[in-house]
mmCIF file of C-alpha atoms in Angstrom:
data_model
loop_
_atom_site.group_PDB
_atom_site.id
_atom_site.type_symbol
_atom_site.label_atom_id
_atom_site.label_comp_id
_atom_site.label_asym_id
_atom_site.label_seq_id
_atom_site.Cartn_x
_atom_site.Cartn_y
_atom_site.Cartn_z
ATOM 1 C CA MET O 1 -54.900 -91.221 -3.467
ATOM 2 C CA GLY O 2 -52.444 -93.819 -4.777
ATOM 3 C CA LEU O 3 -50.580 -91.378 -7.025
ATOM 4 C CA LYS O 4 -47.199 -92.657 -8.192
ATOM 5 C CA VAL O 5 -44.235 -90.298 -8.610
ATOM 6 C CA LEU O 6 -40.853 -91.239 -10.091
ATOM 7 C CA MET O 7 -37.724 -89.265 -9.253
ATOM 8 C CA THR O 8 -35.160 -89.814 -12.020
ATOM 9 C CA ALA O 9 -32.238 -89.901 -9.596
ATOM 10 C CA LYS O 10 -31.101 -91.771 -6.505
ATOM 11 C CA THR O 11 -32.610 -89.322 -4.026
ATOM 12 C CA LEU O 12 -34.887 -86.323 -3.553
ATOM 13 C CA ALA O 13 -34.318 -83.966 -0.635
ATOM 14 C CA ALA O 14 -36.418 -84.931 2.413
ATOM 15 C CA PRO O 15 -38.711 -81.858 2.394
ATOM 16 C CA GLY O 16 -39.858 -82.704 -1.140
ATOM 17 C CA VAL O 17 -40.474 -86.346 -0.303
ATOM 18 C CA ALA O 18 -42.383 -85.358 2.831
ATOM 19 C CA LEU O 19 -44.607 -82.969 0.865
ATOM 20 C CA LEU O 20 -45.499 -85.664 -1.673
ATOM 21 C CA GLU O 21 -46.076 -88.404 0.897
ATOM 22 C CA LYS O 22 -48.247 -86.137 3.024
ATOM 23 C CA ALA O 23 -50.498 -85.712 -0.021
ATOM 24 C CA GLY O 24 -50.741 -89.477 -0.439
ATOM 25 C CA CYS O 25 -48.184 -89.991 -3.198
ATOM 26 C CA SER O 26 -45.764 -92.902 -3.314
ATOM 27 C CA VAL O 27 -42.281 -91.852 -4.445
ATOM 28 C CA SER O 28 -39.864 -94.123 -6.294
ATOM 29 C CA PHE O 29 -36.208 -93.571 -7.148
ATOM 30 C CA LEU O 30 -33.550 -94.931 -9.502
ATOM 31 C CA PRO O 31 -30.923 -96.616 -7.278
ATOM 32 C CA LYS O 32 -28.229 -96.397 -9.956
ATOM 33 C CA GLY O 33 -29.483 -93.257 -11.680
ATOM 34 C CA THR O 34 -29.020 -94.673 -15.187
ATOM 35 C CA ASP O 35 -30.860 -94.283 -18.480
ATOM 36 C CA ALA O 36 -31.540 -98.030 -18.559
ATOM 37 C CA GLU O 37 -33.201 -97.876 -15.134
ATOM 38 C CA LEU O 38 -35.360 -94.954 -16.232
ATOM 39 C CA ALA O 39 -36.548 -96.786 -19.338
ATOM 40 C CA GLU O 40 -37.350 -99.923 -17.345
ATOM 41 C CA ALA O 41 -39.195 -97.945 -14.664
ATOM 42 C CA LEU O 42 -41.411 -96.015 -17.082
ATOM 43 C CA ARG O 43 -42.260 -99.103 -19.097
ATOM 44 C CA GLY O 44 -42.992 -101.204 -16.034
ATOM 45 C CA THR O 45 -44.996 -98.904 -13.738
ATOM 46 C CA PRO O 46 -47.859 -96.479 -14.508
ATOM 47 C CA TYR O 47 -46.350 -93.340 -12.988
ATOM 48 C CA ASP O 48 -48.601 -90.294 -12.757
ATOM 49 C CA ALA O 49 -45.681 -87.871 -12.493
ATOM 50 C CA VAL O 50 -41.959 -87.716 -13.124
ATOM 51 C CA ILE O 51 -39.620 -85.397 -11.282
ATOM 52 C CA SER O 52 -36.827 -85.059 -13.817
ATOM 53 C CA ARG O 53 -33.245 -84.314 -12.931
ATOM 54 C CA THR O 54 -30.452 -84.912 -15.478
ATOM 55 C CA LEU O 55 -31.519 -88.043 -17.372
ATOM 56 C CA ALA O 56 -33.148 -87.462 -20.746
ATOM 57 C CA LEU O 57 -36.893 -87.921 -21.158
ATOM 58 C CA SER O 58 -37.032 -88.765 -24.846
ATOM 59 C CA ARG O 59 -40.052 -89.065 -27.104
ATOM 60 C CA ASP O 60 -39.803 -92.832 -26.882
ATOM 61 C CA LEU O 61 -39.873 -92.826 -23.079
ATOM 62 C CA ILE O 62 -42.746 -90.344 -22.880
ATOM 63 C CA GLU O 63 -44.793 -92.310 -25.396
ATOM 64 C CA HIS O 64 -44.276 -95.476 -23.339
ATOM 65 C CA ALA O 65 -45.580 -93.845 -20.144
ATOM 66 C CA PRO O 66 -49.368 -93.846 -20.760
ATOM 67 C CA ALA O 67 -50.311 -92.781 -17.229
ATOM 68 C CA LEU O 68 -47.924 -89.814 -17.128
ATOM 69 C CA ARG O 69 -49.727 -86.523 -16.441
ATOM 70 C CA VAL O 70 -46.989 -84.080 -15.439
ATOM 71 C CA ILE O 71 -43.214 -83.718 -15.762
ATOM 72 C CA SER O 72 -41.692 -81.550 -13.057
ATOM 73 C CA ARG O 73 -38.094 -80.467 -13.558
ATOM 74 C CA HIS O 74 -35.744 -80.594 -10.579
ATOM 75 C CA GLY O 75 -34.264 -77.247 -11.604
ATOM 76 C CA VAL O 76 -34.857 -74.550 -14.202
ATOM 77 C CA GLY O 77 -33.327 -76.113 -17.323
ATOM 78 C CA TYR O 78 -35.510 -78.316 -19.509
ATOM 79 C CA ASN O 79 -33.447 -79.233 -22.569
ATOM 80 C CA ASN O 80 -33.387 -82.880 -21.418
ATOM 81 C CA VAL O 81 -37.165 -83.212 -21.960
ATOM 82 C CA ASP O 82 -38.741 -83.771 -25.383
ATOM 83 C CA LEU O 83 -41.190 -80.874 -25.196
ATOM 84 C CA ASP O 84 -42.918 -81.681 -28.472
ATOM 85 C CA SER O 85 -43.807 -85.166 -27.312
ATOM 86 C CA ALA O 86 -44.971 -83.942 -23.904
ATOM 87 C CA THR O 87 -47.159 -81.280 -25.481
ATOM 88 C CA GLU O 88 -48.674 -83.736 -27.951
ATOM 89 C CA ARG O 89 -49.578 -85.962 -25.019
ATOM 90 C CA GLY O 90 -51.056 -83.044 -23.063
ATOM 91 C CA ILE O 91 -48.370 -83.287 -20.367
ATOM 92 C CA PRO O 92 -47.327 -80.000 -18.748
ATOM 93 C CA VAL O 93 -43.577 -79.602 -18.203
ATOM 94 C CA MET O 94 -42.834 -77.466 -15.157
ATOM 95 C CA ILE O 95 -39.625 -75.947 -13.828
ATOM 96 C CA ALA O 96 -38.681 -75.200 -10.232
ATOM 97 C CA ASN O 97 -39.429 -71.677 -9.082
ATOM 98 C CA GLY O 98 -35.896 -70.218 -9.040
ATOM 99 C CA ALA O 99 -35.344 -72.304 -5.931
ATOM 100 C CA ASN O 100 -31.634 -72.867 -6.539
ATOM 101 C CA GLY O 101 -30.958 -69.360 -7.812
ATOM 102 C CA GLN O 102 -28.940 -68.126 -4.856
ATOM 103 C CA SER O 103 -26.615 -71.127 -4.883
ATOM 104 C CA VAL O 104 -26.051 -70.950 -8.658
ATOM 105 C CA ALA O 105 -25.377 -67.218 -8.436
ATOM 106 C CA GLU O 106 -22.868 -67.776 -5.643
ATOM 107 C CA LEU O 107 -21.014 -70.355 -7.736
ATOM 108 C CA THR O 108 -21.036 -67.902 -10.643
ATOM 109 C CA VAL O 109 -19.185 -65.356 -8.538
ATOM 110 C CA GLY O 110 -16.918 -68.048 -7.103
ATOM 111 C CA LEU O 111 -15.877 -69.162 -10.588
ATOM 112 C CA ALA O 112 -15.335 -65.547 -11.644
ATOM 113 C CA LEU O 113 -13.005 -64.967 -8.694
ATOM 114 C CA ALA O 114 -11.243 -68.290 -9.227
ATOM 115 C CA VAL O 115 -10.458 -67.404 -12.837
ATOM 116 C CA ALA O 116 -9.578 -63.770 -12.156
ATOM 117 C CA ARG O 117 -7.205 -64.649 -9.307
ATOM 118 C CA LYS O 118 -6.012 -68.000 -10.769
ATOM 119 C CA ILE O 119 -6.972 -69.728 -7.530
ATOM 120 C CA SER O 120 -7.090 -73.342 -8.699
ATOM 121 C CA HIS O 121 -3.886 -72.974 -10.737
ATOM 122 C CA LEU O 122 -1.962 -71.429 -7.841
ATOM 123 C CA ASP O 123 -3.285 -74.050 -5.443
ATOM 124 C CA ALA O 124 -2.030 -76.786 -7.772
ATOM 125 C CA ARG O 125 1.401 -75.134 -8.026
ATOM 126 C CA ILE O 126 1.761 -74.958 -4.243
ATOM 127 C CA ARG O 127 0.828 -78.645 -3.922
ATOM 128 C CA ALA O 128 3.489 -79.413 -6.530
ATOM 129 C CA GLY O 129 6.099 -77.636 -4.413
ATOM 130 C CA ASP O 130 6.251 -74.443 -6.482
ATOM 131 C CA TRP O 131 5.941 -71.296 -4.313
ATOM 132 C CA ASP O 132 5.866 -68.780 -7.183
ATOM 133 C CA ARG O 133 4.612 -65.273 -6.359
ATOM 134 C CA SER O 134 5.781 -63.653 -9.576
ATOM 135 C CA GLY O 135 2.422 -63.591 -11.364
ATOM 136 C CA SER O 136 -0.594 -61.358 -10.876
ATOM 137 C CA GLY O 137 -4.342 -61.666 -11.138
ATOM 138 C CA LEU O 138 -7.202 -59.483 -12.296
ATOM 139 C CA GLN O 139 -9.117 -57.205 -9.921
ATOM 140 C CA LEU O 140 -12.805 -57.313 -10.782
ATOM 141 C CA SER O 141 -13.768 -54.100 -8.999
ATOM 142 C CA GLY O 142 -13.876 -51.182 -11.403
ATOM 143 C CA ARG O 143 -14.536 -53.402 -14.400
ATOM 144 C CA THR O 144 -17.717 -54.312 -16.310
ATOM 145 C CA ALA O 145 -19.726 -57.520 -15.999
ATOM 146 C CA GLY O 146 -22.137 -58.479 -18.764
ATOM 147 C CA ILE O 147 -25.096 -60.625 -17.716
ATOM 148 C CA VAL O 148 -26.711 -62.606 -20.529
ATOM 149 C CA ALA O 149 -30.335 -63.344 -19.519
ATOM 150 C CA PHE O 150 -31.606 -61.386 -16.543
ATOM 151 C CA GLY O 151 -33.862 -63.830 -14.750
ATOM 152 C CA ALA O 152 -33.711 -64.746 -11.082
ATOM 153 C CA ILE O 153 -30.182 -66.182 -11.231
ATOM 154 C CA GLY O 154 -28.803 -63.457 -13.466
ATOM 155 C CA GLN O 155 -30.224 -60.786 -11.183
ATOM 156 C CA ARG O 156 -28.659 -62.340 -8.084
ATOM 157 C CA ALA O 157 -25.290 -62.768 -9.776
ATOM 158 C CA ALA O 158 -25.455 -59.141 -10.924
ATOM 159 C CA ALA O 159 -26.170 -57.935 -7.379
ATOM 160 C CA MET O 160 -23.156 -59.834 -6.019
ATOM 161 C CA LEU O 161 -20.827 -58.620 -8.752
ATOM 162 C CA LYS O 162 -22.079 -55.082 -8.249
ATOM 163 C CA ALA O 163 -21.302 -55.399 -4.526
ATOM 164 C CA ILE O 164 -17.732 -56.311 -5.476
ATOM 165 C CA GLY O 165 -17.551 -53.040 -7.382
ATOM 166 C CA MET O 166 -18.333 -54.028 -10.955
ATOM 167 C CA SER O 167 -20.556 -52.081 -13.340
ATOM 168 C CA ILE O 168 -23.362 -54.232 -14.748
ATOM 169 C CA LEU O 169 -24.546 -54.553 -18.343
ATOM 170 C CA ALA O 170 -27.603 -56.715 -19.010
ATOM 171 C CA PHE O 171 -28.949 -58.288 -22.184
ATOM 172 C CA ASP O 172 -32.316 -60.022 -22.188
ATOM 173 C CA PRO O 173 -34.868 -59.322 -24.937
ATOM 174 C CA LEU O 174 -37.606 -60.977 -22.837
ATOM 175 C CA VAL O 175 -37.422 -58.500 -19.951
ATOM 176 C CA ARG O 176 -39.980 -55.723 -20.305
ATOM 177 C CA ASP O 177 -39.804 -53.995 -16.914
ATOM 178 C CA ARG O 178 -36.242 -52.765 -17.355
ATOM 179 C CA GLU O 179 -36.774 -49.677 -15.226
ATOM 180 C CA LEU O 180 -37.108 -51.909 -12.154
ATOM 181 C CA HIS O 181 -33.463 -52.960 -12.365
ATOM 182 C CA ASP O 182 -30.490 -50.762 -11.536
ATOM 183 C CA VAL O 183 -28.302 -51.913 -14.416
ATOM 184 C CA THR O 184 -27.357 -50.638 -17.853
ATOM 185 C CA TRP O 185 -29.287 -52.397 -20.603
ATOM 186 C CA VAL O 186 -27.929 -53.195 -24.046
ATOM 187 C CA ASP O 187 -30.056 -54.226 -26.993
ATOM 188 C CA THR O 188 -27.724 -56.768 -28.582
ATOM 189 C CA LEU O 189 -25.484 -59.555 -27.424
ATOM 190 C CA ALA O 190 -22.748 -58.129 -29.647
ATOM 191 C CA GLU O 191 -22.719 -54.856 -27.717
ATOM 192 C CA LEU O 192 -22.551 -56.664 -24.384
ATOM 193 C CA LEU O 193 -19.622 -58.795 -25.543
ATOM 194 C CA GLU O 194 -17.704 -55.797 -26.830
ATOM 195 C CA ARG O 195 -18.082 -53.822 -23.601
ATOM 196 C CA SER O 196 -17.708 -56.485 -20.897
ATOM 197 C CA ASP O 197 -14.609 -57.618 -19.013
ATOM 198 C CA LEU O 198 -16.598 -60.518 -17.571
ATOM 199 C CA VAL O 199 -19.438 -62.265 -19.432
ATOM 200 C CA SER O 200 -21.779 -64.560 -17.494
ATOM 201 C CA LEU O 201 -24.405 -66.752 -19.178
ATOM 202 C CA HIS O 202 -27.756 -67.451 -17.477
ATOM 203 C CA CYS O 203 -30.063 -68.503 -20.328
ATOM 204 C CA PRO O 204 -31.750 -71.816 -21.153
ATOM 205 C CA LEU O 205 -30.504 -74.041 -23.954
ATOM 206 C CA THR O 206 -32.832 -73.728 -26.933
ATOM 207 C CA PRO O 207 -32.318 -74.016 -30.693
ATOM 208 C CA GLU O 208 -31.798 -70.236 -30.690
ATOM 209 C CA THR O 209 -29.200 -70.195 -27.900
ATOM 210 C CA ARG O 210 -27.209 -73.300 -28.839
ATOM 211 C CA ASN O 211 -23.601 -72.244 -29.563
ATOM 212 C CA MET O 212 -24.570 -68.621 -29.000
ATOM 213 C CA ILE O 213 -20.959 -68.065 -27.953
ATOM 214 C CA ALA O 214 -18.914 -69.377 -30.878
ATOM 215 C CA ALA O 215 -15.735 -68.216 -32.610
ATOM 216 C CA PRO O 216 -17.181 -64.897 -33.926
ATOM 217 C CA GLN O 217 -18.577 -63.954 -30.509
ATOM 218 C CA LEU O 218 -15.372 -64.923 -28.717
ATOM 219 C CA GLY O 219 -13.413 -62.854 -31.198
ATOM 220 C CA ALA O 220 -15.676 -59.871 -30.479
ATOM 221 C CA MET O 221 -15.022 -60.034 -26.740
ATOM 222 C CA LYS O 222 -12.415 -57.826 -25.114
ATOM 223 C CA LYS O 223 -8.896 -59.218 -25.068
ATOM 224 C CA GLY O 224 -8.330 -60.569 -21.569
ATOM 225 C CA ALA O 225 -12.042 -60.979 -20.803
ATOM 226 C CA ILE O 226 -13.430 -63.842 -18.729
ATOM 227 C CA LEU O 227 -16.367 -66.084 -19.684
ATOM 228 C CA ILE O 228 -18.567 -67.801 -17.083
ATOM 229 C CA ASN O 229 -21.253 -70.429 -17.751
ATOM 230 C CA THR O 230 -23.350 -71.823 -14.911
ATOM 231 C CA ALA O 231 -26.436 -72.173 -17.112
ATOM 232 C CA ARG O 232 -26.398 -74.957 -19.683
ATOM 233 C CA GLY O 233 -23.841 -76.873 -21.692
ATOM 234 C CA GLY O 234 -24.289 -76.270 -25.398
ATOM 235 C CA LEU O 235 -24.422 -72.483 -25.101
ATOM 236 C CA ILE O 236 -20.716 -72.329 -25.927
ATOM 237 C CA ASP O 237 -18.759 -73.767 -28.839
ATOM 238 C CA GLU O 238 -16.243 -75.550 -26.631
ATOM 239 C CA VAL O 239 -13.604 -76.096 -29.324
ATOM 240 C CA ALA O 240 -13.696 -72.405 -30.178
ATOM 241 C CA LEU O 241 -13.408 -71.435 -26.513
ATOM 242 C CA ALA O 242 -10.418 -73.728 -25.991
ATOM 243 C CA ARG O 243 -8.699 -72.143 -28.979
ATOM 244 C CA SER O 244 -9.472 -68.598 -27.822
ATOM 245 C CA VAL O 245 -8.148 -69.203 -24.299
ATOM 246 C CA SER O 246 -5.060 -71.042 -25.564
ATOM 247 C CA ALA O 247 -4.321 -68.178 -27.952
ATOM 248 C CA GLY O 248 -4.532 -65.681 -25.086
ATOM 249 C CA HIS O 249 -7.477 -63.690 -26.393
ATOM 250 C CA ILE O 250 -9.819 -64.825 -23.619
ATOM 251 C CA ALA O 251 -8.034 -64.795 -20.264
ATOM 252 C CA GLY O 252 -9.941 -67.774 -18.949
ATOM 253 C CA ALA O 253 -13.323 -69.305 -18.285
ATOM 254 C CA GLY O 254 -15.293 -70.652 -15.352
ATOM 255 C CA LEU O 255 -17.624 -73.472 -16.361
ATOM 256 C CA ASP O 256 -20.131 -75.578 -14.446
ATOM 257 C CA THR O 257 -21.937 -77.042 -17.464
ATOM 258 C CA PHE O 258 -20.728 -78.752 -20.621
ATOM 259 C CA THR O 259 -22.063 -80.103 -23.896
ATOM 260 C CA ASP O 260 -21.231 -83.676 -22.864
ATOM 261 C CA GLU O 261 -21.235 -84.622 -19.205
ATOM 262 C CA PRO O 262 -19.003 -86.019 -17.869
ATOM 263 C CA LEU O 263 -16.225 -84.587 -20.018
ATOM 264 C CA PRO O 264 -14.548 -87.069 -22.353
ATOM 265 C CA ALA O 265 -10.975 -87.934 -21.405
ATOM 266 C CA ASN O 266 -9.540 -86.141 -24.447
ATOM 267 C CA HIS O 267 -11.461 -82.887 -23.961
ATOM 268 C CA PRO O 268 -9.258 -79.831 -24.670
ATOM 269 C CA PHE O 269 -10.380 -78.037 -21.491
ATOM 270 C CA LEU O 270 -8.563 -80.607 -19.358
ATOM 271 C CA SER O 271 -5.169 -79.318 -20.444
ATOM 272 C CA ILE O 272 -5.902 -75.598 -20.013
ATOM 273 C CA PRO O 273 -5.301 -74.447 -16.408
ATOM 274 C CA THR O 274 -6.993 -71.089 -16.934
ATOM 275 C CA ILE O 275 -10.321 -72.833 -17.500
ATOM 276 C CA VAL O 276 -11.770 -73.565 -14.053
ATOM 277 C CA MET O 277 -14.406 -76.294 -13.974
ATOM 278 C CA THR O 278 -16.980 -77.766 -11.607
ATOM 279 C CA PRO O 279 -19.130 -80.849 -12.425
ATOM 280 C CA HIS O 280 -22.583 -79.240 -12.844
ATOM 281 C CA MET O 281 -22.849 -78.441 -9.135
ATOM 282 C CA GLY O 282 -24.384 -74.963 -9.229
ATOM 283 C CA GLY O 283 -27.537 -75.999 -7.424
ATOM 284 C CA SER O 284 -25.888 -78.606 -5.217
ATOM 285 C CA THR O 285 -26.057 -77.037 -1.789
ATOM 286 C CA ASP O 286 -28.196 -78.243 1.105
ATOM 287 C CA ALA O 287 -30.409 -75.156 0.938
ATOM 288 C CA ALA O 288 -30.835 -75.273 -2.831
ATOM 289 C CA LEU O 289 -31.597 -78.995 -2.947
ATOM 290 C CA ASP O 290 -34.273 -78.590 -0.253
ATOM 291 C CA ASN O 291 -35.849 -75.626 -2.033
ATOM 292 C CA VAL O 292 -35.801 -77.251 -5.468
ATOM 293 C CA ALA O 293 -37.297 -80.461 -4.085
ATOM 294 C CA ILE O 294 -40.157 -78.526 -2.502
ATOM 295 C CA SER O 295 -40.821 -76.553 -5.681
ATOM 296 C CA ALA O 296 -40.694 -79.644 -7.907
ATOM 297 C CA ALA O 297 -42.994 -81.557 -5.554
ATOM 298 C CA GLN O 298 -45.467 -78.689 -5.351
ATOM 299 C CA ASN O 299 -45.659 -78.526 -9.150
ATOM 300 C CA VAL O 300 -46.609 -82.216 -9.154
ATOM 301 C CA LEU O 301 -49.304 -81.743 -6.539
ATOM 302 C CA ASP O 302 -50.735 -78.652 -8.246
ATOM 303 C CA ALA O 303 -51.145 -80.552 -11.502
ATOM 304 C CA LEU O 304 -52.282 -83.919 -10.167
ATOM 305 C CA ILE O 305 -54.477 -82.903 -7.245
ATOM 306 C CA ASP O 306 -55.603 -79.347 -7.934
ATOM 307 C CA GLY O 307 -55.613 -79.666 -11.717
ATOM 308 C CA LYS O 308 -53.734 -76.381 -12.059
ATOM 309 C CA VAL O 309 -50.325 -75.211 -13.249
ATOM 310 C CA ASP O 310 -48.453 -71.973 -12.676
ATOM 311 C CA ARG O 311 -48.018 -70.361 -16.093
ATOM 312 C CA ARG O 312 -44.788 -68.703 -14.918
ATOM 313 C CA LEU O 313 -43.236 -72.152 -14.461
ATOM 314 C CA LEU O 314 -44.806 -73.879 -17.476
ATOM 315 C CA VAL O 315 -42.371 -74.275 -20.369
ATOM 316 C CA ASN O 316 -44.842 -75.722 -22.895
ATOM 317 C CA PRO O 317 -47.888 -73.416 -22.604
ATOM 318 C CA ALA O 318 -49.407 -74.895 -25.770
ATOM 319 C CA VAL O 319 -50.304 -77.870 -23.593
ATOM 320 C CA LEU O 320 -53.144 -75.843 -22.058
ATOM 321 C CA GLU O 321 -54.928 -76.003 -25.400
ATOM 322 C CA ARG O 322 -54.687 -79.793 -25.464
ATOM 323 C CA ARG O 323 -56.044 -80.735 -22.062
ATOM 324 C CA THR O 324 -58.464 -79.592 -19.424
ATOM 325 C CA ILE O 325 -55.965 -78.277 -16.924
ATOM 326 C CA GLY O 326 -56.217 -74.940 -15.248
ATOM 327 C CA ALA O 327 -53.645 -72.191 -14.969
ATOM 328 C CA LYS O 328 -52.955 -69.837 -12.124
#
């Protein structure tokens, strides 16, 4: 069919590429994975679809891609896409169908354990020749975990933490079928923060959620609590978190996402050993990358070939009013 698809990264997992090529699509990549390459590619080739990973798809780029008919996110976050511009152009923006949820949830629990038991700090001390067994960690079993946003990833993280022996609180104003989940629901973020020993964030970054955990919220958390973020950078006021951990109010944090990535060399987190960090790797496992690639590719094919989108995965539903595209 001659459809052209651009992946805004160096690679796409083989199952996703195979799915697209089987349907007659040609798939291009960005060898260096830079913003400059993305701009040059979109201005130079009439791509029908973009599979978007981490690079930003700004209004300017979208407006200079006249053939573009669908943007498919390689993941579930979408704050790197200018939704207003896409909607104005009639371009559906799709997310992957929770395909990396298990891997992100596993990292969530891994970070929680690393902070609670000071794993990275103790490892560093041993490597420095310091065999110090005088300290102690925090046992998670018997304590309360608060899950902020109870979608696919939040649910999986909750199940794992419950298996460890934690009680689960959940806050998500968008969930209506609460009786289907064996957790205790709270109606406000404030209540969850006050009652939780471990707080884990699993929500998208939107104007409403940006800096949702700032100095007042950190101050409302239990003394000695742990904060985990495997969702999106920008949910946390990072300066406020650094101050809270340094002051000893928050025991530590496990973070996979940050406001600016990579972290600047003078970032305060770099000097705080009780903040455990990974470089936005929550969905970076072989299984997750295969699953996300398949989901992202299928979203492209649904829109381009079948002329349909899955409303559950569409993040700009107003686009359906602007173009003749079906929904399933």
